[in-house]
Amino acid sequence: MQIQDLPYPDPGVPDARSGPRFLWWLFRNQLGGQLKALAWGLVHFVSVASLPFCVGLAIQAVVDRSGSRLALAGGLLAVACAGNALGDTFLHRAAVTNWIVAAARVQQLLARKAALLGSALTRRVAAGEVVAVSTGDVERIGWFVEAVSRFTAAAVTIVLVCVGLVLYQPALGVIVAVGLPVLALAVLPLLPRATRRADVQREKAGRATELASDTVAGLRVLRGIGGEELFLDRYRSASQEVRHAAVRSARMWALIAAIQVLLPGLLLIAVVWYGVHLARDGRIAVGELVTAYSSIMLLTYPLRHFEEIAMAYSFSRPAARRAAGVLSLERAVDDRGTAGSRAADLPSGDLYDPATGLLVPAGRFTAVVCGDPDAAGRLAERLGGHPSEAGTSVLLGGVPLDELPLDTARTAVLVQDKDPVLLSGTLRELLDVPNSGAIGSAQALAAAQCADVLAALAQGSLSAADPMDALITERGRSLSGGQRQRLALARSLVTDPEVLVLDEPTSAVDSHTEARIADGLRELRAGRTTVVFTSSPLLLDRAERVVLVHDGEVTAVGEHRELLHKEPLYRAVVTRETDEEAALREAAGADGDGGPDTGVDSRPDTGLGTGVDSRPDAGLAPRLDSRPDTGPHPRPDGDARQDADERHDADARRGRGSRLGGDSPLAGAARLDAREEIEESA
């Protein structure tokens, strides 16, 4: 495999049982490249090691006044220099190729595993850990895989030189043959401690990376609550821990490097001292002494590869262990879903979840209300055929999604979770996703009410004449929460799947924009199966069918207004009603002023209890905030107040203030409406 041939058509199935097994698997799968690097390494190192013999032969020829032997020595020296240059060039080329190819293979394996696991990956492995594995760790793994062939060539060369010295000059050759292995193995006792310190440094760096990633992702919210200094102090403390760990690790590697310099120097002194005595006694020639001296001088170069391979293994072993840990993760469902035990025909029909009893009729707009937002997220994932927990498969048209090929299942059912990610690039690239072709980008953007987003992108990218060519920064951090949410919704609408599952798609936009999104969503998805997990009265009122799921089971099915009148549990979730408010409302109903379980105002023009206003500015009243800075008119950018208020609005809609999710002082506007009803009824 050459660099220009990347990526691999199939990176293979790794041996992820442990870090060393994974490294060995990588080495075996690059055997051709390793043998090529070994061959060029031998050419390079043998050429370097032969230089002392050529020099010694030339000096001895001068001493003996032999012109023929001097010419022979010159010719051998020229061949050695040519072999050195050629071997070094192609060794470097082969080594870099092995490094890049190994790193690319690991990255492909990690990308494939991330695509297979989906959103379950970041729940089982920290996001910072995944980033560290896919960036720094793949470099360390590639380094070790590449260094093995160079180390092997260096070790073979040292053995050949020792054998040659013993045959050339036994008296000095024996000293060198005994001393060089001692030099190579002298650092072994220090390696465990150096490895432990490197592991500590890597763990602290991973925690700091995770903290930095989380801080950047939530920077807008942190600014809204004034928490920048708190997280800055945390990151400063974490970075100092990384610095101290790095210094401790560097001290140990500096000690190892010093030993690698000191011991060869001592060996060289011993050989020169003993060789001078032998030369004085006439037991060796001057050329032989120069050969032994030069050999030890030049052998310090291949000896450095012993230090390098020790360092490479110390850093790559924990990196390989972490990579193997990610690659060993499996989907909660049966792996048959990867290849599929059924034909890859796209199923259609009703969507049914046997675990909860949720039935989503084909071609209809269904809203699902859950008091627990986490339960809603798990149910949404299960409807998509890739749940985080093992269980009964969801059926689409009677076909279990787990038995379909994974790409077919995801083509049939698309799930947009609570926090969709926008990748960096242009808006055109963002919307360039696999799709049916029935819905264009303009239609999707209009339905998601992205006109102000396009205007903001056009203003921020002066070089782009078309807003579709405007750049979106990483994760869309230059946009507000509501803008990111609407662009993600437009991307999902462009895909136009058979079944679209949306989890809280409008939690960060104001009520006026949300009402228009609800109308656009229902119109654009007419005749297609759409499931929306929400507790927003505006979306619920537009739904053709509303399902209440409580404690993992379907407890009520109907239309929004009907359930609001008849189901106290449903009313508690939608209006964020507390126990005290429910008791007050029931007491007021017992006095005869309104039914005990109506939960709505009988005045003809309010619409507060149903979530829809019948007045000309319908859709605004149910979601207004009673704070002085909020009015019935939406902000120009269509987003809900400031970023801190967006989070408050999202928390309120996800049921965090309901009787099911626990009461919260940050209640939504719908709770204020319910309080007004109770006071007037009383």
XYZ file of C-alpha atoms in Angstrom:
682
model
C 0.000 0.000 0.000
C 1.371 3.383 -1.067
C 0.277 6.764 0.246
C -1.403 7.654 -3.043
C -3.548 4.498 -2.766
C -5.136 5.580 0.520
C -7.771 5.201 1.849
C -8.020 1.437 2.136
C -10.975 -0.130 0.307
C -11.333 -2.252 3.454
C -9.102 -1.609 6.490
C -9.837 -5.111 7.765
C -11.095 -6.546 11.036
C -8.663 -5.623 13.836
C -7.593 -7.790 16.734
C -8.806 -5.497 19.508
C -8.412 -7.901 22.423
C -5.497 -5.888 23.812
C -3.070 -3.140 22.881
C -0.100 -5.431 22.017
C -2.338 -7.707 19.948
C -3.623 -4.694 18.037
C -0.048 -3.519 17.339
C 0.920 -6.994 16.153
C -2.142 -7.081 13.888
C -1.121 -3.768 12.335
C 2.430 -5.028 11.808
C 1.240 -8.228 10.107
C -1.086 -6.308 7.811
C 1.830 -4.135 6.647
C 4.308 -6.958 6.228
C 5.258 -5.943 2.681
C 6.087 -2.393 3.716
C 7.957 -3.629 6.788
C 10.140 -5.974 4.728
C 10.909 -3.167 2.288
C 11.936 -0.850 5.141
C 14.017 -3.650 6.678
C 15.875 -4.251 3.407
C 16.696 -0.571 2.910
C 17.593 -0.297 6.581
C 20.122 -3.094 6.267
C 21.643 -1.405 3.213
C 21.915 1.854 5.149
C 23.243 0.513 8.464
C 25.640 -1.999 6.929
C 27.048 0.741 4.728
C 27.563 2.949 7.785
C 29.129 0.086 9.768
C 31.520 -0.814 6.920
C 33.076 2.658 6.872
C 35.443 1.901 9.823
C 36.727 -1.242 8.086
C 37.411 0.766 4.916
C 39.194 3.510 6.899
C 41.236 0.986 8.867
C 42.182 -0.823 5.676
C 43.295 2.466 4.085
C 45.413 3.483 7.112
C 47.081 0.105 7.248
C 47.805 0.316 3.507
C 49.505 3.680 4.051
C 51.550 2.269 6.929
C 52.566 -0.709 4.776
C 53.104 1.564 1.715
C 50.747 -0.634 -0.391
C 49.188 1.295 -3.271
C 46.965 -1.561 -4.415
C 45.380 -2.006 -0.998
C 44.932 1.754 -0.687
C 43.092 1.788 -4.040
C 40.967 -1.139 -2.878
C 40.148 0.691 0.343
C 39.193 3.789 -1.637
C 36.882 1.772 -3.886
C 35.232 0.070 -0.928
C 34.829 3.427 0.777
C 33.077 4.856 -2.317
C 30.717 1.859 -2.441
C 29.928 2.246 1.281
C 29.177 5.956 0.870
C 26.902 5.285 -2.119
C 25.102 2.533 -0.201
C 24.744 4.852 2.781
C 23.142 7.613 0.709
C 20.881 5.254 -1.238
C 19.815 3.258 1.797
C 19.144 6.332 3.933
C 16.961 7.916 1.234
C 14.801 4.900 0.561
C 14.678 3.863 4.233
C 13.225 7.247 5.109
C 10.723 6.947 2.271
C 9.638 3.450 3.314
C 9.491 4.388 7.016
C 7.308 7.454 6.445
C 5.037 5.405 4.189
C 4.634 2.760 6.892
C 3.912 5.440 9.477
C 1.258 7.226 7.435
C -0.345 4.013 6.195
C -0.603 2.596 9.732
C -2.077 5.841 11.079
C -4.530 6.029 8.172
C -5.642 2.427 8.750
C -6.312 3.138 12.425
C -8.237 6.316 11.558
C -10.361 4.400 9.045
C -11.095 1.737 11.649
C -12.086 4.385 14.209
C -14.266 6.212 11.676
C -16.000 2.982 10.718
C -16.605 2.131 14.364
C -17.976 5.626 15.047
C -20.363 5.298 12.105
C -21.451 1.876 13.338
C -22.058 2.929 16.948
C -23.596 6.298 16.130
C -24.517 8.499 19.063
C -23.945 5.594 21.481
C -20.177 6.068 21.087
C -19.935 9.283 23.126
C -22.098 7.772 25.870
C -19.708 4.854 26.271
C -16.465 6.760 25.702
C -15.824 10.392 26.620
C -15.774 12.752 23.659
C -12.334 14.052 24.628
C -11.016 10.497 24.731
C -12.342 9.800 21.244
C -10.676 12.970 19.939
C -7.373 12.057 21.624
C -7.442 8.518 20.200
C -8.217 9.674 16.671
C -5.510 12.372 16.662
C -2.508 11.924 18.962
C -2.830 8.193 19.567
C -2.883 7.214 15.892
C 0.409 9.112 15.437
C 2.026 7.194 18.304
C 0.747 3.876 16.991
C 2.050 4.653 13.514
C 5.393 5.670 15.012
C 5.888 2.292 16.691
C 4.769 0.301 13.656
C 7.234 2.236 11.515
C 10.100 2.043 14.044
C 10.025 -1.755 14.291
C 11.640 -2.305 10.890
C 14.371 0.289 11.531
C 15.094 -1.194 14.939
C 15.339 -4.679 13.451
C 17.789 -3.453 10.815
C 19.876 -1.713 13.491
C 19.922 -4.834 15.713
C 21.003 -7.078 12.812
C 23.736 -4.588 11.904
C 25.115 -4.548 15.446
C 25.267 -8.330 15.495
C 27.093 -8.380 12.154
C 29.614 -5.771 13.345
C 30.327 -7.686 16.552
C 30.876 -10.909 14.614
C 33.078 -9.061 12.110
C 35.224 -7.491 14.853
C 35.690 -10.829 16.598
C 36.898 -12.352 13.341
C 38.966 -9.296 12.344
C 40.636 -8.671 15.699
C 39.627 -11.152 18.437
C 41.349 -9.309 21.266
C 39.320 -6.140 20.805
C 36.333 -7.795 19.165
C 35.477 -9.781 22.284
C 35.360 -6.596 24.391
C 33.073 -4.915 21.874
C 30.879 -8.022 21.489
C 30.374 -8.176 25.259
C 30.024 -4.442 25.817
C 27.472 -3.596 23.103
C 24.675 -5.886 24.404
C 25.240 -4.433 27.871
C 24.805 -0.959 26.413
C 21.626 -1.951 24.600
C 20.052 -3.572 27.674
C 21.250 -1.085 30.292
C 18.143 1.095 30.026
C 15.638 -1.747 30.422
C 15.288 -1.327 34.235
C 14.287 2.306 33.691
C 11.624 1.628 31.046
C 8.759 0.575 33.387
C 9.049 3.789 35.373
C 9.307 5.840 32.188
C 6.251 4.060 30.807
C 4.217 4.728 33.941
C 5.099 8.407 33.845
C 4.172 8.580 30.169
C 0.814 6.936 30.955
C 0.127 9.458 33.712
C 0.975 12.304 31.368
C -1.338 10.902 28.676
C -4.241 10.438 31.114
C -3.927 13.979 32.444
C -3.647 15.341 28.905
C -6.787 13.419 27.940
C -8.724 14.900 30.853
C -7.504 18.389 29.976
C -8.512 17.876 26.343
C -11.962 16.681 27.377
C -12.392 19.668 29.711
C -11.308 22.074 26.970
C -13.649 20.456 24.443
C -16.614 20.675 26.808
C -15.782 24.276 27.723
C -15.569 25.414 24.111
C -18.794 23.607 23.237
C -20.641 25.342 26.069
C -18.903 28.711 25.903
C -22.025 30.613 24.892
C -23.933 29.209 27.849
C -21.003 29.849 30.199
C -20.968 33.487 29.156
C -24.686 33.700 29.761
C -24.311 32.577 33.389
C -20.915 34.202 34.006
C -19.047 30.939 34.451
C -16.022 31.637 32.242
C -13.638 32.287 35.124
C -14.680 29.121 36.952
C -13.969 26.900 33.963
C -10.825 28.867 33.126
C -9.495 28.105 36.606
C -10.363 24.439 36.152
C -8.582 24.255 32.824
C -5.592 26.186 34.186
C -5.301 23.660 37.017
C -5.641 20.718 34.606
C -3.029 22.145 32.238
C -0.581 22.648 35.102
C -1.037 19.011 36.072
C -0.241 18.044 32.482
C 2.862 20.248 32.551
C 4.148 18.703 35.789
C 3.501 15.198 34.454
C 5.276 16.053 31.184
C 8.317 17.380 33.050
C 8.507 14.223 35.187
C 8.252 12.056 32.078
C 10.867 14.133 30.229
C 13.305 13.793 33.136
C 13.136 10.040 32.920
C 13.650 9.997 29.153
C 16.526 12.467 29.542
C 18.139 10.065 32.011
C 17.744 7.210 29.528
C 19.273 9.346 26.772
C 22.175 10.303 29.056
C 22.879 6.655 29.782
C 22.861 5.949 26.053
C 25.608 8.577 25.676
C 27.604 7.767 28.822
C 27.963 4.002 28.463
C 29.207 4.001 24.840
C 31.739 6.641 25.892
C 32.999 4.412 28.695
C 33.208 1.469 26.317
C 35.129 3.589 23.830
C 37.627 4.642 26.522
C 38.107 1.030 27.554
C 38.691 -0.155 23.982
C 41.150 2.671 23.208
C 43.082 2.137 26.449
C 43.333 -1.615 25.912
C 44.021 -1.232 22.188
C 46.931 1.171 22.820
C 48.560 -1.398 25.108
C 48.083 -4.071 22.446
C 49.539 -1.807 19.770
C 52.598 -1.006 21.955
C 53.186 -4.715 22.440
C 52.850 -5.242 18.702
C 49.891 -7.580 19.074
C 47.642 -5.494 16.788
C 48.315 -3.181 13.907
C 47.495 0.509 13.889
C 44.828 0.007 11.237
C 43.093 -2.611 13.373
C 43.006 -0.217 16.343
C 41.531 2.524 14.172
C 38.943 0.059 12.843
C 37.820 -0.962 16.337
C 37.732 2.662 17.528
C 35.732 3.829 14.491
C 33.309 0.917 14.762
C 32.378 1.829 18.319
C 32.018 5.493 17.349
C 29.647 4.704 14.493
C 27.702 2.026 16.366
C 26.312 4.677 18.689
C 24.051 5.598 15.745
C 22.218 2.246 15.460
C 22.254 2.005 19.255
C 19.979 5.052 19.396
C 17.282 2.968 17.775
C 17.137 0.816 20.920
C 16.222 3.934 22.871
C 13.754 4.985 20.162
C 11.960 1.636 20.018
C 11.673 1.624 23.819
C 10.214 5.124 23.786
C 7.925 4.346 20.838
C 6.565 1.231 22.548
C 6.099 3.037 25.853
C 3.982 5.701 24.161
C 2.204 3.459 21.654
C 1.228 0.682 24.079
C -1.303 2.774 26.065
C -2.362 4.456 22.823
C -2.999 1.059 21.238
C -4.866 -0.059 24.365
C -7.173 2.939 24.141
C -7.700 2.470 20.405
C -8.422 -1.227 20.937
C -10.911 -0.277 23.673
C -12.844 1.885 21.223
C -12.607 -0.661 18.399
C -13.830 -3.458 20.669
C -17.123 -1.662 21.369
C -20.127 -3.263 19.748
C -23.645 -2.126 19.066
C -26.191 -3.032 21.690
C -28.180 -4.940 19.076
C -27.133 -8.075 17.248
C -24.276 -7.555 14.797
C -26.473 -9.009 12.100
C -27.572 -5.437 11.564
C -24.182 -4.636 10.054
C -24.475 -6.989 7.121
C -28.146 -7.776 7.540
C -29.936 -11.097 7.437
C -32.679 -9.730 5.163
C -32.616 -8.325 1.688
C -31.660 -4.688 1.377
C -35.144 -3.669 0.175
C -36.325 -0.427 1.739
C -39.332 -1.269 3.966
C -42.346 0.984 4.399
C -45.440 1.036 6.571
C -46.259 1.620 10.216
C -43.437 2.067 12.716
C -44.011 0.014 15.867
C -41.988 -0.300 19.066
C -42.985 -3.480 20.969
C -41.142 -2.347 24.103
C -43.361 0.683 24.724
C -46.332 -0.127 22.505
C -45.734 3.038 20.457
C -47.396 2.847 17.035
C -46.619 5.477 14.422
C -49.023 5.189 11.467
C -47.431 5.510 8.063
C -47.746 8.885 6.370
C -48.878 10.782 9.459
C -47.402 13.488 11.680
C -47.117 11.975 15.177
C -45.947 13.791 18.294
C -44.628 11.873 21.305
C -44.650 13.391 24.796
C -42.321 11.993 27.484
C -41.914 13.392 30.954
C -38.300 12.216 31.062
C -36.089 13.769 28.333
C -33.515 10.985 28.685
C -36.206 8.374 28.116
C -37.313 10.321 25.054
C -33.762 10.252 23.679
C -33.468 6.496 24.216
C -36.825 5.886 22.562
C -35.829 8.044 19.578
C -32.643 6.011 19.128
C -34.583 2.775 19.339
C -36.945 3.975 16.629
C -33.886 4.567 14.451
C -32.731 0.970 14.775
C -29.501 1.722 16.657
C -30.369 1.743 20.377
C -27.802 2.152 23.146
C -29.311 -0.779 25.046
C -30.202 -4.264 23.909
C -33.885 -5.000 23.547
C -36.724 -5.928 21.213
C -36.262 -4.584 17.709
C -38.503 -1.858 16.317
C -40.645 -2.933 13.352
C -41.072 -0.894 10.181
C -43.842 -2.341 8.047
C -43.498 -5.546 10.080
C -39.761 -5.822 9.292
C -37.355 -5.720 12.287
C -34.853 -2.924 11.718
C -32.111 -4.984 13.389
C -32.318 -7.538 10.603
C -31.764 -4.984 7.856
C -28.336 -3.887 6.621
C -27.294 -0.908 8.690
C -27.208 1.516 5.761
C -30.676 0.402 4.676
C -32.088 0.857 8.181
C -30.634 4.353 8.426
C -31.934 5.246 4.979
C -35.426 4.194 6.037
C -35.394 5.933 9.432
C -33.443 9.113 10.123
C -33.086 10.289 13.733
C -32.101 13.854 14.618
C -31.161 13.993 18.288
C -31.383 16.870 20.750
C -27.932 18.227 19.983
C -27.262 17.798 16.266
C -23.739 18.558 15.076
C -22.919 20.928 12.217
C -19.630 20.100 10.525
C -17.387 22.897 9.295
C -17.692 23.882 5.649
C -20.064 25.816 3.434
C -23.815 25.734 3.792
C -24.002 24.021 0.408
C -21.727 21.245 1.695
C -23.796 20.983 4.886
C -26.938 20.278 2.863
C -25.131 17.986 0.402
C -26.313 14.770 2.056
C -27.775 11.543 0.661
C -31.350 12.348 -0.272
C -34.311 11.249 -2.354
C -34.184 14.364 -4.541
C -37.830 15.182 -3.803
C -37.007 18.118 -1.516
C -34.566 20.832 -2.534
C -32.337 22.907 -0.287
C -34.470 26.018 -0.752
C -37.639 24.172 0.307
C -35.969 22.706 3.384
C -34.476 26.050 4.443
C -37.826 27.774 4.004
C -39.669 25.132 6.028
C -37.071 25.416 8.813
C -37.422 29.241 8.795
C -33.755 29.862 7.973
C -34.136 33.214 6.187
C -32.407 35.127 8.980
C -29.695 32.458 9.151
C -28.935 32.980 5.454
C -28.782 36.735 6.024
C -26.402 36.304 8.970
C -24.145 33.984 6.967
C -24.097 36.419 4.043
C -23.078 39.274 6.359
C -20.389 37.189 8.020
C -18.877 35.970 4.731
C -18.275 39.031 2.560
C -16.338 36.961 0.028
C -19.347 34.712 -0.657
C -21.874 36.244 -3.047
C -24.260 33.350 -2.460
C -25.205 32.531 1.167
C -24.981 28.848 0.216
C -21.230 29.361 -0.220
C -20.838 31.011 3.189
C -18.586 29.168 5.615
C -19.924 27.560 8.771
C -17.342 27.268 11.531
C -16.675 24.060 13.447
C -19.864 22.771 15.076
C -21.550 26.010 13.994
C -20.195 27.881 17.007
C -20.454 31.222 15.210
C -24.252 30.778 15.108
C -26.771 31.006 17.906
C -28.395 27.917 19.344
C -31.628 28.516 17.454
C -29.802 29.057 14.169
C -27.841 25.838 14.554
C -31.008 23.968 15.395
C -32.848 25.234 12.327
C -29.963 24.442 9.969
C -29.830 20.908 11.360
C -33.587 20.594 10.802
C -33.176 21.777 7.201
C -30.479 19.160 6.663
C -32.792 16.435 7.955
C -35.639 17.649 5.742
C -33.421 17.581 2.639
C -32.654 13.924 3.303
C -36.386 13.133 2.993
C -36.299 9.677 4.624
C -39.219 7.286 4.750
C -39.468 7.976 8.495
C -38.102 11.145 10.126
C -37.647 11.175 13.910
C -36.972 14.570 15.513
C -36.069 14.927 19.180
C -36.898 18.435 20.472
C -36.217 20.133 17.104
C -37.391 23.613 18.223
C -36.274 23.887 21.843
C -34.005 26.901 21.147
C -36.315 29.093 19.022
C -39.022 31.560 20.012
C -42.714 30.760 19.864
C -43.459 32.802 16.739
C -40.737 31.044 14.742
C -41.710 27.712 16.239
C -45.292 28.113 15.034
C -44.104 28.736 11.485
C -41.688 25.790 11.674
C -44.530 23.547 12.821
C -46.653 24.597 9.845
C -43.747 24.209 7.417
C -42.801 20.814 8.807
C -46.339 19.487 8.526
C -46.736 20.823 4.994
C -43.365 19.620 3.686
C -43.697 16.168 5.243
C -47.291 15.632 4.127
C -47.791 11.984 3.269
C -44.497 10.986 4.931
C -44.083 9.474 8.388
C -42.830 12.044 10.879
C -42.266 11.560 14.616
C -41.506 14.550 16.850
C -40.552 14.181 20.513
C -41.664 17.393 22.167
C -43.753 18.971 24.902
C -44.312 22.235 23.048
C -48.050 23.062 22.708
C -47.437 24.625 19.292
C -45.966 21.469 17.782
C -48.431 19.253 19.609
C -51.391 21.194 18.239
C -50.120 20.748 14.661
C -49.647 17.006 15.083
C -52.238 14.665 13.631
C -51.709 12.232 16.470
C -50.240 12.696 19.959
C -48.916 9.837 22.097
C -48.080 10.110 25.794
C -45.326 7.749 26.998
C -44.827 7.404 30.752
C -42.603 4.934 32.611
C -41.678 3.235 29.353
C -45.258 2.568 28.198
C -47.837 4.303 26.061
C -50.511 5.622 28.437
C -52.635 7.846 26.184
C -53.256 8.458 22.482
C -55.300 11.197 20.874
C -55.205 14.804 19.727
C -53.549 17.572 21.707
C -56.691 19.402 22.838
C -58.469 16.183 23.679
C -55.599 14.916 25.836
C -55.216 18.304 27.499
C -58.836 18.085 28.702
C -58.905 14.411 29.678
C -55.373 13.414 30.791
C -54.024 15.078 33.966
C -50.622 13.458 33.413
C -50.430 14.851 29.891
C -51.507 18.268 31.096
C -48.840 18.209 33.815
C -46.098 17.570 31.254
C -47.273 20.081 28.668
C -48.063 22.957 31.074
C -45.196 22.136 33.501
C -47.750 22.041 36.294
C -46.495 21.485 39.864
C -48.229 19.414 42.540
C -49.267 22.565 44.409
C -50.768 24.085 41.272
C -52.604 20.854 40.496
C -54.074 20.757 44.021
C -55.168 24.390 43.741
C -56.742 23.797 40.337
C -58.607 20.708 41.569
C -59.829 22.623 44.636
C -61.043 25.404 42.380
C -62.809 22.872 40.184
C -64.510 21.337 43.201
C -66.109 24.711 43.957
C -67.995 24.454 40.679
C -66.119 27.094 38.695
C -64.926 24.972 35.785
C -64.568 21.204 35.526
C -62.057 19.450 37.767
C -59.843 18.215 34.947
C -60.283 20.669 32.139
C -57.074 22.606 32.569
C -58.267 25.189 30.019
C -59.941 28.579 30.169
C -63.580 28.635 29.060
C -63.272 32.152 27.646
C -63.734 32.042 23.891
C -60.748 34.174 22.970
C -57.901 32.834 25.118
C -56.565 29.546 23.761
C -54.064 29.535 26.600
C -54.794 26.070 27.820
C -54.661 24.476 24.403
C -51.416 26.046 23.275
C -53.058 27.799 20.280
C -54.440 31.337 20.256
C -57.483 32.016 18.123
C -56.703 35.730 17.897
C -54.891 37.213 14.868
C -51.501 36.844 16.563
C -52.137 33.168 17.192
C -49.241 31.087 18.365
C -47.596 33.885 20.349
C -49.460 33.939 23.645
C -48.797 30.406 24.854
C -45.041 30.896 24.809
C -44.643 34.503 26.047
C -42.429 35.215 29.019
C -43.746 37.506 31.754
C -40.389 39.261 32.122
C -40.360 42.988 31.251
C -37.925 42.557 28.336
C -40.116 40.100 26.461
C -42.988 41.066 24.187
C -45.257 39.337 21.725
C -43.021 40.186 18.780
C -40.128 37.859 17.889
C -36.543 39.004 17.796
C -35.180 39.804 14.312
C -32.974 36.711 14.311
C -35.848 34.434 15.270
C -34.004 32.950 18.244
C -35.185 32.788 21.810
C -33.758 35.714 23.822
C -30.095 35.318 24.772
C -28.180 32.030 24.961
C -28.777 31.573 28.683
C -32.509 32.005 28.067
C -32.307 29.475 25.224
C -31.007 26.897 27.668
C -33.759 27.814 30.149
C -36.393 27.460 27.423
C -34.952 24.122 26.326
C -34.943 22.819 29.910
C -38.551 23.885 30.398
C -39.707 22.195 27.191
C -37.944 18.970 28.004
C -40.068 18.572 31.110
C -37.507 19.482 33.772
C -40.103 21.540 35.588
C -42.941 19.035 35.377
C -44.196 16.696 37.983
C -42.539 13.876 36.094
C -39.111 15.450 35.823
C -38.911 17.402 39.121
C -39.914 21.004 39.791
C -37.584 23.823 38.752
C -37.645 27.577 39.489
C -36.990 28.174 35.779
C -40.483 27.476 34.497
C -41.619 28.082 30.914
C -44.309 30.459 29.738
C -46.868 27.684 29.534
C -46.657 27.281 33.319
C -47.429 30.970 33.718
C -50.493 30.520 31.547
C -51.650 27.628 33.695
C -51.205 29.751 36.826
C -53.354 32.505 35.325
C -56.099 29.974 34.624
C -55.987 28.711 38.197
C -56.174 32.194 39.671
C -59.130 33.165 37.506
C -60.914 29.893 38.260
C -60.405 30.478 41.982
